[in-house]
Amino acid sequence: MTSMPEVTLKAGREKSIRRRHPWIFSGAVAGVDGAPPSGSTVRLVSQSREFLAYAAWSPSSQIRLRIWSYDEKESIDAAFMTRRVARAIELRRQLRLLDKSGACRLIFSESDGLPGLIVDRYGEYLVCQFLSAGGDYWRDALVSALDELLSPRAIYERSEADVRKKEGLESRSGLLRGDLPSEPVEFSIGGMRRLVNIEQGHKTGGYLDQSINYQRVASYASGARVLDAYSYSGGFAISALLKGALSATLIDSSADALATAEQQATLNGVADRCGYTNANVPEELRRLRKAQERFDIVVLDPPKFVSSAQQLKSGCRGYKDINMLGLHLLKPGGILATFSCSGHVSSDLFQKIVAGAAVDVNRNVQIIERMTQAPDHPVELQFPEGEYLKGLLLRVVE
Ligand code: SAH
């Protein structure tokens, strides 16, 4: 057996490892033994050759190493991957999220000790994204572990995100195990029947991070006129209608997402109170404002406006713009549920942006609740980057 290649860090650069942060950037690397294959496991050592961790080597990424384990006695092999998958499943069991008709995020990357691996479960179907060189390297072992531990009807891959390019990986999607049905897969969340198109939907087919926030927003919905902007398949709108909203209007630029929303509204018996607008949100909000439309609840759940530090300024302007428009459309006493899923925008910054929007539209606004991602998207304490979703539930006083 050949010995594992060693990667030596520059002096002082082991500090973040001692705090157990799982990433090492390219600038921290002093030297590498040979040319380890992309994704393979290396031994990370300090200048004084002290063992620090086992990590996955990613030669084309700025994040050059992602740590598997800080324990020198650990073997990084298929059995290790199975243990990590089992550990992630255990949390979802504790959260009571494993019933066969439900859905949950089963594995959330660094936060579950499996950097670069996302697995979402929709009913008895699993959808995986391998987003790092290390995750990709262990793909077969990880898929076998999922199959063995959960016996799903199918495992499907949707490794299509842009981040794969940074890892030197091509997009890849397709069936890994079992068979998919020809119809969208049905599952239920919080009393709402949902549909997901695993092959064509966004990301793994849908979004699970808002599942608890649907309930928070819906608790204000009785008798309300609701505007669900960036609705995707209408999770916010449909849960509000199920809690007695008078009407809901969905806005999304994806016609496919709105078609799924319509099917879901029918499935939940709320289609008669639901309307759909296939449009660009800022333009449509401006149009509604001109038409002097007013709502009791506005939801703003945009895609990530900031993907890199360079986009921070323009992204912040984008958030401010839509929040101003959203606030304009609310009646006094109305509720704005506003979100950002950009990791680069902290909760503090997001609150400041929304505060700026309220001043500029001259409205008096209170925070009544703060929201974050659902508990099946945990945040490893040493990896605060895992906390990406922030939301404010605001009330317009006057
Ligand atoms: N609230 C949804 C998730 C929203 S994801 C849920 O709970 O499931 C963001 C959505 O914004 C996607 O559906 C995407 O199609 C849509 N979108 C992105 N840019 C848009 C734009 N400029 N105008 C309208 N919709 C947009």
Short mmCIF file of C-alpha atoms in Angstrom, two decimals, residues 180-184 199:
data_model
loop_
_atom_site.label_atom_id
_atom_site.label_comp_id
_atom_site.label_asym_id
_atom_site.label_seq_id
_atom_site.Cartn_x
_atom_site.Cartn_y
_atom_site.Cartn_z
CA LEU A 180 -38.20 7.44 -10.97
CA PRO A 181 -41.95 7.63 -11.62
CA SER A 182 -43.04 9.47 -14.77
CA GLU A 183 -45.22 11.83 -12.71
CA PRO A 184 -43.91 14.38 -10.18
CA GLU A 199 -35.34 15.67 -12.97
#
